[in-house]
mmCIF file of C-alpha atoms in Angstrom:
data_model
loop_
_atom_site.group_PDB
_atom_site.id
_atom_site.type_symbol
_atom_site.label_atom_id
_atom_site.label_comp_id
_atom_site.label_asym_id
_atom_site.label_seq_id
_atom_site.Cartn_x
_atom_site.Cartn_y
_atom_site.Cartn_z
ATOM 1 C CA UNK N 14 -16.825 31.400 6.260
ATOM 2 C CA UNK N 15 -14.725 34.055 7.989
ATOM 3 C CA UNK N 16 -11.435 32.218 7.430
ATOM 4 C CA UNK N 17 -12.012 29.368 4.962
ATOM 5 C CA UNK N 18 -14.079 28.669 1.860
ATOM 6 C CA UNK N 19 -15.311 25.455 0.255
ATOM 7 C CA UNK N 20 -15.247 24.924 -3.511
ATOM 8 C CA UNK N 21 -17.224 21.780 -4.448
ATOM 9 C CA UNK N 22 -15.984 19.810 -7.450
ATOM 10 C CA UNK N 23 -18.812 17.869 -9.023
ATOM 11 C CA UNK N 24 -17.762 14.682 -10.791
ATOM 12 C CA UNK N 25 -14.231 14.044 -12.037
ATOM 13 C CA UNK N 26 -12.033 16.952 -12.982
ATOM 14 C CA UNK N 27 -10.852 17.173 -16.598
ATOM 15 C CA UNK N 28 -8.226 14.636 -17.698
ATOM 16 C CA UNK N 29 -5.228 16.925 -18.243
ATOM 17 C CA UNK N 30 -3.036 14.236 -19.805
ATOM 18 C CA UNK N 31 -3.893 15.086 -23.424
ATOM 19 C CA UNK N 32 -5.787 18.381 -23.117
ATOM 20 C CA UNK N 33 -4.303 21.707 -24.206
ATOM 21 C CA UNK N 34 -4.317 24.635 -21.787
ATOM 22 C CA UNK N 35 -7.098 26.365 -23.774
ATOM 23 C CA UNK N 36 -9.376 23.339 -23.339
ATOM 24 C CA UNK N 37 -8.402 22.987 -19.678
ATOM 25 C CA UNK N 38 -9.398 26.599 -19.000
ATOM 26 C CA UNK N 39 -12.775 26.054 -20.679
ATOM 27 C CA UNK N 40 -13.511 23.289 -18.156
ATOM 28 C CA UNK N 41 -16.059 24.630 -15.655
ATOM 29 C CA UNK N 42 -14.421 23.053 -12.573
ATOM 30 C CA UNK N 43 -10.913 24.237 -13.485
ATOM 31 C CA UNK N 44 -12.209 27.710 -14.308
ATOM 32 C CA UNK N 45 -13.888 27.941 -10.907
ATOM 33 C CA UNK N 46 -10.659 26.908 -9.140
ATOM 34 C CA UNK N 47 -8.498 29.398 -11.039
ATOM 35 C CA UNK N 48 -11.010 32.169 -10.361
ATOM 36 C CA UNK N 49 -11.163 31.308 -6.641
ATOM 37 C CA UNK N 50 -7.371 31.255 -6.261
ATOM 38 C CA UNK N 51 -7.051 34.672 -7.913
ATOM 39 C CA UNK N 52 -3.467 34.125 -9.104
ATOM 40 C CA UNK N 53 -4.136 33.259 -12.756
ATOM 41 C CA UNK N 54 -2.668 30.351 -14.704
ATOM 42 C CA UNK N 55 -0.020 29.876 -17.390
ATOM 43 C CA UNK N 56 3.399 31.469 -17.844
ATOM 44 C CA UNK N 57 2.060 34.874 -18.873
ATOM 45 C CA UNK N 58 -0.834 35.197 -16.417
ATOM 46 C CA UNK N 59 0.271 33.451 -13.214
ATOM 47 C CA UNK N 60 1.139 35.768 -10.306
ATOM 48 C CA UNK N 61 1.800 34.106 -6.962
ATOM 49 C CA UNK N 62 1.451 37.406 -5.065
ATOM 50 C CA UNK N 63 -2.244 37.545 -5.997
ATOM 51 C CA UNK N 64 -3.005 34.146 -4.453
ATOM 52 C CA UNK N 65 -5.938 34.549 -2.045
ATOM 53 C CA UNK N 66 -5.355 31.388 0.023
ATOM 54 C CA UNK N 67 -2.117 29.946 1.374
ATOM 55 C CA UNK N 68 -3.736 26.646 2.322
ATOM 56 C CA UNK N 69 -5.421 24.885 -0.603
ATOM 57 C CA UNK N 70 -6.769 21.641 0.828
ATOM 58 C CA UNK N 71 -7.807 18.707 -1.363
ATOM 59 C CA UNK N 72 -10.676 16.801 0.271
ATOM 60 C CA UNK N 73 -11.723 13.555 -1.456
ATOM 61 C CA UNK N 74 -13.451 10.326 -0.512
ATOM 62 C CA UNK N 75 -11.472 7.322 0.764
ATOM 63 C CA UNK N 76 -12.293 5.186 -2.278
ATOM 64 C CA UNK N 77 -11.055 4.582 -5.825
ATOM 65 C CA UNK N 78 -12.881 7.606 -7.271
ATOM 66 C CA UNK N 79 -11.504 9.837 -4.531
ATOM 67 C CA UNK N 80 -7.967 8.639 -5.180
ATOM 68 C CA UNK N 81 -8.457 9.257 -8.909
ATOM 69 C CA UNK N 82 -9.690 12.822 -8.370
ATOM 70 C CA UNK N 83 -6.825 13.546 -5.948
ATOM 71 C CA UNK N 84 -4.287 12.323 -8.520
ATOM 72 C CA UNK N 85 -5.912 14.455 -11.247
ATOM 73 C CA UNK N 86 -5.755 17.554 -9.044
ATOM 74 C CA UNK N 87 -2.136 16.991 -7.987
ATOM 75 C CA UNK N 88 -1.156 16.474 -11.621
ATOM 76 C CA UNK N 89 -2.994 19.655 -12.625
ATOM 77 C CA UNK N 90 -1.232 21.730 -9.939
ATOM 78 C CA UNK N 91 2.175 20.231 -10.773
ATOM 79 C CA UNK N 92 1.858 20.899 -14.503
ATOM 80 C CA UNK N 93 0.040 24.230 -14.571
ATOM 81 C CA UNK N 94 0.575 25.855 -11.146
ATOM 82 C CA UNK N 95 3.859 24.332 -9.895
ATOM 83 C CA UNK N 96 4.621 27.349 -7.681
ATOM 84 C CA UNK N 97 1.693 26.389 -5.426
ATOM 85 C CA UNK N 98 3.368 23.031 -4.767
ATOM 86 C CA UNK N 99 6.891 24.444 -4.507
ATOM 87 C CA UNK N 100 5.780 26.984 -1.877
ATOM 88 C CA UNK N 101 3.938 24.406 0.222
ATOM 89 C CA UNK N 102 0.430 25.762 -0.370
ATOM 90 C CA UNK N 103 -1.178 22.441 -1.387
ATOM 91 C CA UNK N 104 -2.471 20.116 1.340
ATOM 92 C CA UNK N 105 -4.432 16.879 1.447
ATOM 93 C CA UNK N 106 -7.077 16.432 4.127
ATOM 94 C CA UNK N 107 -6.712 13.257 6.166
ATOM 95 C CA UNK N 108 -10.267 12.370 7.201
ATOM 96 C CA UNK N 109 -10.683 9.359 9.481
ATOM 97 C CA UNK N 110 -11.488 5.934 8.083
ATOM 98 C CA UNK N 111 -13.305 4.774 11.208
ATOM 99 C CA UNK N 112 -15.461 5.993 14.055
ATOM 100 C CA UNK N 113 -15.259 3.629 17.037
ATOM 101 C CA UNK N 114 -17.969 3.984 19.688
ATOM 102 C CA UNK N 115 -18.222 2.351 23.102
ATOM 103 C CA UNK N 116 -21.222 3.272 25.236
ATOM 104 C CA UNK N 117 -21.263 7.085 25.214
ATOM 105 C CA UNK N 118 -17.636 7.652 24.193
ATOM 106 C CA UNK N 119 -16.154 7.510 20.692
ATOM 107 C CA UNK N 120 -12.949 8.198 18.818
ATOM 108 C CA UNK N 121 -11.894 8.618 15.207
ATOM 109 C CA UNK N 122 -9.211 6.436 13.653
ATOM 110 C CA UNK N 123 -7.390 7.461 10.489
ATOM 111 C CA UNK N 124 -5.635 4.344 9.148
ATOM 112 C CA UNK N 125 -6.027 0.573 8.939
ATOM 113 C CA UNK N 126 -2.830 0.202 10.961
ATOM 114 C CA UNK N 127 -4.169 2.410 13.763
ATOM 115 C CA UNK N 128 -7.438 0.456 13.720
ATOM 116 C CA UNK N 129 -5.615 -2.844 14.080
ATOM 117 C CA UNK N 130 -3.499 -1.504 16.954
ATOM 118 C CA UNK N 131 -6.648 -0.207 18.669
ATOM 119 C CA UNK N 132 -8.411 -3.584 18.403
ATOM 120 C CA UNK N 133 -5.371 -5.400 19.804
ATOM 121 C CA UNK N 134 -5.150 -2.934 22.696
ATOM 122 C CA UNK N 135 -8.832 -3.465 23.501
ATOM 123 C CA UNK N 136 -8.498 -7.219 22.982
ATOM 124 C CA UNK N 137 -5.697 -7.554 25.527
ATOM 125 C CA UNK N 138 -7.306 -5.301 28.143
ATOM 126 C CA UNK N 139 -8.974 -8.365 29.700
ATOM 127 C CA UNK N 140 -6.863 -11.165 28.172
ATOM 128 C CA UNK N 141 -3.400 -12.532 28.903
ATOM 129 C CA UNK N 142 -1.239 -15.187 27.224
ATOM 130 C CA UNK N 143 0.484 -18.230 28.633
ATOM 131 C CA UNK N 144 3.089 -19.842 26.390
ATOM 132 C CA UNK N 145 3.276 -23.622 26.128
ATOM 133 C CA UNK N 146 5.310 -25.062 28.997
ATOM 134 C CA UNK N 147 5.211 -21.787 30.951
ATOM 135 C CA UNK N 148 3.360 -21.599 34.243
ATOM 136 C CA UNK N 149 3.150 -17.826 34.453
ATOM 137 C CA UNK N 150 1.227 -15.434 32.234
ATOM 138 C CA UNK N 151 3.258 -13.262 29.871
ATOM 139 C CA UNK N 152 3.941 -9.812 31.350
ATOM 140 C CA UNK N 153 2.087 -7.062 29.482
ATOM 141 C CA UNK N 154 5.249 -5.707 27.859
ATOM 142 C CA UNK N 155 6.228 -9.187 26.581
ATOM 143 C CA UNK N 156 2.675 -9.712 25.347
ATOM 144 C CA UNK N 157 2.852 -6.476 23.341
ATOM 145 C CA UNK N 158 6.263 -7.532 22.010
ATOM 146 C CA UNK N 159 4.818 -10.877 20.865
ATOM 147 C CA UNK N 160 1.800 -9.226 19.233
ATOM 148 C CA UNK N 161 4.038 -6.781 17.352
ATOM 149 C CA UNK N 162 6.135 -9.720 16.205
ATOM 150 C CA UNK N 163 3.037 -11.519 14.882
ATOM 151 C CA UNK N 164 1.995 -8.329 13.058
ATOM 152 C CA UNK N 165 5.462 -8.154 11.485
ATOM 153 C CA UNK N 166 5.066 -11.776 10.354
ATOM 154 C CA UNK N 167 1.686 -10.810 8.857
ATOM 155 C CA UNK N 168 3.350 -7.945 7.008
ATOM 156 C CA UNK N 169 6.044 -10.326 5.733
ATOM 157 C CA UNK N 170 3.330 -12.765 4.601
ATOM 158 C CA UNK N 171 1.482 -9.956 2.784
ATOM 159 C CA UNK N 172 4.688 -9.002 0.953
ATOM 160 C CA UNK N 173 5.039 -12.583 -0.304
ATOM 161 C CA UNK N 174 1.381 -12.976 -1.280
ATOM 162 C CA UNK N 175 1.264 -9.643 -3.119
ATOM 163 C CA UNK N 176 3.812 -11.171 -5.459
ATOM 164 C CA UNK N 177 1.410 -13.987 -6.298
ATOM 165 C CA UNK N 178 2.843 -16.681 -4.015
ATOM 166 C CA UNK N 179 0.487 -18.142 -1.367
ATOM 167 C CA UNK N 180 2.262 -18.073 1.994
ATOM 168 C CA UNK N 181 1.580 -21.784 2.603
ATOM 169 C CA UNK N 182 3.253 -22.627 -0.727
ATOM 170 C CA UNK N 183 6.176 -20.403 0.212
ATOM 171 C CA UNK N 184 6.666 -22.208 3.539
ATOM 172 C CA UNK N 185 6.391 -25.599 1.821
ATOM 173 C CA UNK N 186 9.116 -24.568 -0.635
ATOM 174 C CA UNK N 187 11.930 -25.121 1.893
ATOM 175 C CA UNK N 188 14.882 -26.990 0.438
ATOM 176 C CA UNK N 189 16.768 -29.858 2.113
ATOM 177 C CA UNK N 190 18.860 -27.337 4.067
ATOM 178 C CA UNK N 191 15.734 -25.670 5.473
ATOM 179 C CA UNK N 192 16.221 -22.531 3.362
ATOM 180 C CA UNK N 193 13.287 -20.495 2.065
ATOM 181 C CA UNK N 194 13.583 -19.139 -1.497
ATOM 182 C CA UNK N 195 14.325 -15.413 -1.890
ATOM 183 C CA UNK N 196 13.651 -15.542 -5.660
ATOM 184 C CA UNK N 197 10.976 -16.875 -7.998
ATOM 185 C CA UNK N 198 12.254 -17.212 -11.565
ATOM 186 C CA UNK N 199 10.273 -17.927 -14.737
ATOM 187 C CA UNK N 200 12.466 -20.051 -16.998
ATOM 188 C CA UNK N 201 11.311 -21.960 -20.090
ATOM 189 C CA UNK N 202 7.732 -20.948 -19.195
ATOM 190 C CA UNK N 203 8.025 -22.654 -15.809
ATOM 191 C CA UNK N 204 8.273 -21.031 -12.388
ATOM 192 C CA UNK N 205 11.218 -22.070 -10.248
ATOM 193 C CA UNK N 206 12.123 -21.154 -6.676
ATOM 194 C CA UNK N 207 15.760 -20.089 -6.259
ATOM 195 C CA UNK N 208 17.542 -20.371 -2.896
ATOM 196 C CA UNK N 209 20.718 -18.308 -3.197
ATOM 197 C CA UNK N 210 22.300 -15.440 -5.100
ATOM 198 C CA UNK N 211 24.846 -17.828 -6.623
ATOM 199 C CA UNK N 212 22.077 -20.074 -7.962
ATOM 200 C CA UNK N 213 20.248 -17.032 -9.325
ATOM 201 C CA UNK N 214 23.374 -15.741 -11.109
ATOM 202 C CA UNK N 215 23.955 -19.180 -12.650
ATOM 203 C CA UNK N 216 20.348 -19.387 -13.887
ATOM 204 C CA UNK N 217 20.661 -15.907 -15.344
ATOM 205 C CA UNK N 218 23.822 -16.938 -17.196
ATOM 206 C CA UNK N 219 22.086 -20.048 -18.594
ATOM 207 C CA UNK N 220 19.096 -17.969 -19.660
ATOM 208 C CA UNK N 221 21.259 -15.421 -21.495
ATOM 209 C CA UNK N 222 23.158 -18.213 -23.257
ATOM 210 C CA UNK N 223 19.895 -19.856 -24.368
ATOM 211 C CA UNK N 224 18.533 -16.549 -25.635
ATOM 212 C CA UNK N 225 21.675 -15.960 -27.711
ATOM 213 C CA UNK N 226 21.435 -19.471 -29.155
ATOM 214 C CA UNK N 227 17.758 -18.963 -30.033
ATOM 215 C CA UNK N 228 18.583 -15.696 -31.780
ATOM 216 C CA UNK N 229 21.448 -17.275 -33.720
ATOM 217 C CA UNK N 230 19.239 -20.212 -34.800
ATOM 218 C CA UNK N 231 16.418 -17.900 -35.885
ATOM 219 C CA UNK N 232 18.848 -15.724 -37.847
ATOM 220 C CA UNK N 233 20.416 -18.769 -39.533
ATOM 221 C CA UNK N 234 16.996 -19.792 -40.871
ATOM 222 C CA UNK N 235 16.752 -16.522 -42.845
ATOM 223 C CA UNK N 236 18.677 -16.216 -46.150
ATOM 224 C CA UNK N 237 21.640 -13.874 -45.782
ATOM 225 C CA UNK N 238 20.384 -11.476 -48.468
ATOM 226 C CA UNK N 239 17.071 -11.064 -46.593
ATOM 227 C CA UNK N 240 18.652 -10.291 -43.244
ATOM 228 C CA UNK N 241 18.509 -6.704 -41.977
ATOM 229 C CA UNK N 242 20.635 -4.898 -39.405
ATOM 230 C CA UNK N 243 17.654 -4.929 -37.083
ATOM 231 C CA UNK N 244 17.389 -8.735 -37.410
ATOM 232 C CA UNK N 245 21.096 -9.220 -36.734
ATOM 233 C CA UNK N 246 21.060 -7.056 -33.621
ATOM 234 C CA UNK N 247 20.635 -9.171 -30.503
ATOM 235 C CA UNK N 248 18.470 -7.581 -27.821
ATOM 236 C CA UNK N 249 18.578 -9.480 -24.546
ATOM 237 C CA UNK N 250 15.335 -9.510 -22.584
ATOM 238 C CA UNK N 251 15.722 -9.561 -18.827
ATOM 239 C CA UNK N 252 15.210 -12.843 -17.022
ATOM 240 C CA UNK N 253 11.661 -12.740 -15.588
ATOM 241 C CA UNK N 254 11.970 -13.016 -11.805
ATOM 242 C CA UNK N 255 10.574 -11.773 -8.502
ATOM 243 C CA UNK N 256 12.594 -10.978 -5.391
ATOM 244 C CA UNK N 257 10.250 -12.308 -2.719
ATOM 245 C CA UNK N 258 11.887 -10.761 0.346
ATOM 246 C CA UNK N 259 15.017 -9.202 1.785
ATOM 247 C CA UNK N 260 17.137 -11.977 3.385
ATOM 248 C CA UNK N 261 17.946 -9.787 6.407
ATOM 249 C CA UNK N 262 14.230 -9.265 7.078
ATOM 250 C CA UNK N 263 13.627 -13.008 7.226
ATOM 251 C CA UNK N 264 16.609 -13.653 9.487
ATOM 252 C CA UNK N 265 15.497 -10.968 11.957
ATOM 253 C CA UNK N 266 11.981 -12.422 12.080
ATOM 254 C CA UNK N 267 13.291 -15.942 12.687
ATOM 255 C CA UNK N 268 15.583 -14.692 15.459
ATOM 256 C CA UNK N 269 12.764 -12.819 17.209
ATOM 257 C CA UNK N 270 10.427 -15.818 16.901
ATOM 258 C CA UNK N 271 13.040 -18.134 18.371
ATOM 259 C CA UNK N 272 13.214 -15.958 21.506
ATOM 260 C CA UNK N 273 9.625 -17.108 22.168
ATOM 261 C CA UNK N 274 10.420 -20.696 21.063
ATOM 262 C CA UNK N 275 8.301 -20.132 17.947
ATOM 263 C CA UNK N 276 8.918 -20.610 14.217
ATOM 264 C CA UNK N 277 7.656 -19.010 11.011
ATOM 265 C CA UNK N 278 5.859 -22.240 10.079
ATOM 266 C CA UNK N 279 3.606 -21.783 13.090
ATOM 267 C CA UNK N 280 2.049 -18.616 11.699
ATOM 268 C CA UNK N 281 -0.822 -20.381 9.932
ATOM 269 C CA UNK N 282 0.022 -24.104 10.054
ATOM 270 C CA UNK N 283 -1.360 -25.730 13.256
ATOM 271 C CA UNK N 284 1.311 -27.825 14.980
ATOM 272 C CA UNK N 285 -0.146 -28.600 18.377
ATOM 273 C CA UNK N 286 -1.080 -26.007 20.971
ATOM 274 C CA UNK N 287 1.164 -22.919 21.017
ATOM 275 C CA UNK N 288 -0.295 -20.979 23.924
ATOM 276 C CA UNK N 289 -3.443 -20.219 25.895
ATOM 277 C CA UNK N 290 -5.412 -16.992 25.870
ATOM 278 C CA UNK N 291 -6.508 -16.527 29.474
ATOM 279 C CA UNK N 292 -9.419 -14.292 30.499
ATOM 280 C CA UNK N 293 -9.564 -12.251 33.705
ATOM 281 C CA UNK N 294 -11.853 -14.948 35.122
ATOM 282 C CA UNK N 295 -9.173 -17.584 34.456
ATOM 283 C CA UNK N 296 -10.925 -19.212 31.483
ATOM 284 C CA UNK N 297 -8.422 -20.704 28.999
ATOM 285 C CA UNK N 298 -8.765 -20.648 25.207
ATOM 286 C CA UNK N 299 -6.174 -22.869 23.471
ATOM 287 C CA UNK N 300 -4.502 -21.411 20.371
ATOM 288 C CA UNK N 301 -2.826 -23.567 17.703
ATOM 289 C CA UNK N 302 -1.251 -21.005 15.353
ATOM 290 C CA UNK N 303 0.022 -17.429 15.555
ATOM 291 C CA UNK N 304 -2.665 -16.261 13.137
ATOM 292 C CA UNK N 305 -5.390 -17.893 15.220
ATOM 293 C CA UNK N 306 -4.041 -16.152 18.324
ATOM 294 C CA UNK N 307 -3.962 -12.623 16.903
ATOM 295 C CA UNK N 308 -7.375 -13.116 15.243
ATOM 296 C CA UNK N 309 -8.816 -14.281 18.586
ATOM 297 C CA UNK N 310 -7.543 -11.101 20.255
ATOM 298 C CA UNK N 311 -8.971 -8.930 17.444
ATOM 299 C CA UNK N 312 -12.388 -10.562 17.842
ATOM 300 C CA UNK N 313 -12.192 -10.002 21.601
ATOM 301 C CA UNK N 314 -11.328 -6.355 20.965
ATOM 302 C CA UNK N 315 -14.501 -5.879 18.901
ATOM 303 C CA UNK N 316 -16.767 -6.917 21.771
ATOM 304 C CA UNK N 317 -18.912 -4.094 23.090
ATOM 305 C CA UNK N 318 -17.880 -1.538 20.455
ATOM 306 C CA UNK N 319 -19.506 -0.198 17.308
ATOM 307 C CA UNK N 320 -17.295 0.403 14.279
ATOM 308 C CA UNK N 321 -18.356 2.689 11.438
ATOM 309 C CA UNK N 322 -16.155 2.768 8.355
ATOM 310 C CA UNK N 323 -16.419 5.894 6.231
ATOM 311 C CA UNK N 324 -16.301 5.445 2.476
ATOM 312 C CA UNK N 325 -16.364 9.172 1.944
ATOM 313 C CA UNK N 326 -16.828 12.595 3.445
ATOM 314 C CA UNK N 327 -20.444 12.589 2.266
ATOM 315 C CA UNK N 328 -21.251 9.848 4.775
ATOM 316 C CA UNK N 329 -20.489 12.185 7.686
ATOM 317 C CA UNK N 330 -23.018 14.603 9.076
ATOM 318 C CA UNK N 331 -22.101 18.290 9.278
ATOM 319 C CA UNK N 332 -20.863 18.104 12.881
ATOM 320 C CA UNK N 333 -18.655 15.073 12.149
ATOM 321 C CA UNK N 334 -17.217 16.710 9.024
ATOM 322 C CA UNK N 335 -16.331 19.839 11.001
ATOM 323 C CA UNK N 336 -14.860 17.911 13.914
ATOM 324 C CA UNK N 337 -12.721 15.519 11.863
ATOM 325 C CA UNK N 338 -11.740 17.360 8.715
ATOM 326 C CA UNK N 339 -12.410 21.103 8.835
ATOM 327 C CA UNK N 340 -11.756 22.322 12.380
ATOM 328 C CA UNK N 341 -8.215 23.825 12.211
ATOM 329 C CA UNK N 342 -7.597 22.936 15.851
ATOM 330 C CA UNK N 343 -8.307 19.215 15.344
ATOM 331 C CA UNK N 344 -7.931 18.280 11.688
ATOM 332 C CA UNK N 345 -4.998 16.367 10.236
ATOM 333 C CA UNK N 346 -3.438 17.703 7.029
ATOM 334 C CA UNK N 347 -0.680 16.372 4.794
ATOM 335 C CA UNK N 348 1.455 19.040 3.133
ATOM 336 C CA UNK N 349 2.225 18.082 -0.461
ATOM 337 C CA UNK N 350 5.842 18.446 -1.546
ATOM 338 C CA UNK N 351 7.248 18.462 -5.054
ATOM 339 C CA UNK N 352 8.215 14.770 -4.947
ATOM 340 C CA UNK N 353 4.577 13.861 -4.148
ATOM 341 C CA UNK N 354 3.399 15.847 -7.160
ATOM 342 C CA UNK N 355 6.052 14.300 -9.418
ATOM 343 C CA UNK N 356 4.998 10.818 -8.285
ATOM 344 C CA UNK N 357 1.325 11.634 -8.930
ATOM 345 C CA UNK N 358 2.253 12.961 -12.370
ATOM 346 C CA UNK N 359 4.191 9.766 -13.188
ATOM 347 C CA UNK N 360 1.311 7.575 -11.998
ATOM 348 C CA UNK N 361 -1.192 9.631 -13.960
ATOM 349 C CA UNK N 362 0.901 9.523 -17.140
ATOM 350 C CA UNK N 363 1.298 5.765 -16.792
ATOM 351 C CA UNK N 364 -2.395 5.100 -16.188
ATOM 352 C CA UNK N 365 -3.781 7.583 -18.731
ATOM 353 C CA UNK N 366 -1.056 7.648 -21.382
ATOM 354 C CA UNK N 367 -0.494 5.637 -24.557
ATOM 355 C CA UNK N 368 2.020 3.096 -23.199
ATOM 356 C CA UNK N 369 0.212 -0.157 -22.361
ATOM 357 C CA UNK N 370 3.041 -2.356 -20.868
ATOM 358 C CA UNK N 371 3.856 -0.090 -17.864
ATOM 359 C CA UNK N 372 0.144 0.331 -17.111
ATOM 360 C CA UNK N 373 -0.377 -3.442 -17.217
ATOM 361 C CA UNK N 374 2.654 -4.027 -14.968
ATOM 362 C CA UNK N 375 1.413 -1.405 -12.476
ATOM 363 C CA UNK N 376 -2.048 -2.998 -12.268
ATOM 364 C CA UNK N 377 -0.583 -6.494 -11.873
ATOM 365 C CA UNK N 378 1.755 -5.291 -9.119
ATOM 366 C CA UNK N 379 -0.851 -3.391 -7.094
ATOM 367 C CA UNK N 380 -4.108 -5.301 -7.666
ATOM 368 C CA UNK N 381 -3.483 -7.745 -4.819
ATOM 369 C CA UNK N 382 -2.730 -4.895 -2.423
ATOM 370 C CA UNK N 383 -6.235 -3.419 -2.680
ATOM 371 C CA UNK N 384 -8.369 -3.697 0.454
ATOM 372 C CA UNK N 385 -11.884 -2.402 1.121
ATOM 373 C CA UNK N 386 -12.503 -1.590 -2.551
ATOM 374 C CA UNK N 387 -15.529 0.722 -2.768
ATOM 375 C CA UNK N 388 -17.249 0.729 -6.158
#
């Protein structure tokens, strides 16, 4: 209380997308914030010198509602108190996602990526790998290099699958030259894999020609006296396509895999034994795909530990909340810059505004990326 204050926001803050400033100020939660800050609001009343706090920290749950409230608040500050953002006074608390306990010790972990790295570190503390045809165990540094490579393949796979293409289907789409398709084109209501930039450019040319012919045929079916300028104007719609990956990314992955005598196909398609996981006692566990290997190590890393995933700050007791999120000597904060606020404003306008197509495209693009959805 001597150096920081907490202002609870109950429920969702007012949707500022369509509300006038007068209505915004009548909102109880907004009014409480403006009063607490002490600097006023609006062109005529705002005075930065009267601001009581130079660290305004947004603390929300790690779920969909929390993300929504955070976006509302960032949009509010950007539109009605931009000087707070411009001067670096707005922060976002970074509470941990996990608490990992082992016997009497514990640690907090903030991201999914950190959690995965922690499990792999624990999982290899008493495990080693022996590649097929190799007599010796992989040195620890080579083992970590291989695990990072498998994680990069996982990330590549996720990129493909987020675009609606199952990774197995992608791998099976190799052409006769062994090339994987960098593009997926929708032409004549059918999806088609495309294997080179030249092929893509040719398909695009064919598509544009067909669209012009369709327009000309449709126009010819209308009597000349009934045609309008709007009808005669040809508007070319873009060829529907997805760029599945960056070619350089794929080539680097293939090169790194080949240094271990491995291929991309071996990520999740069993093709005989790839390597053995070997315990400290010398027990061997055969592994038949890269995915199976990294999953085995993750499972091994979970042995003997307790993992608690926090949905929100309300799930922590007072001591945990202080230790992870409020203690200035330990907490992690993200300072919001103007580009963050602009991005939040764009997202908010898209999701709450009148335009349906961009909202639909955003949902389609990001729906598959959602993990651990809390509702």
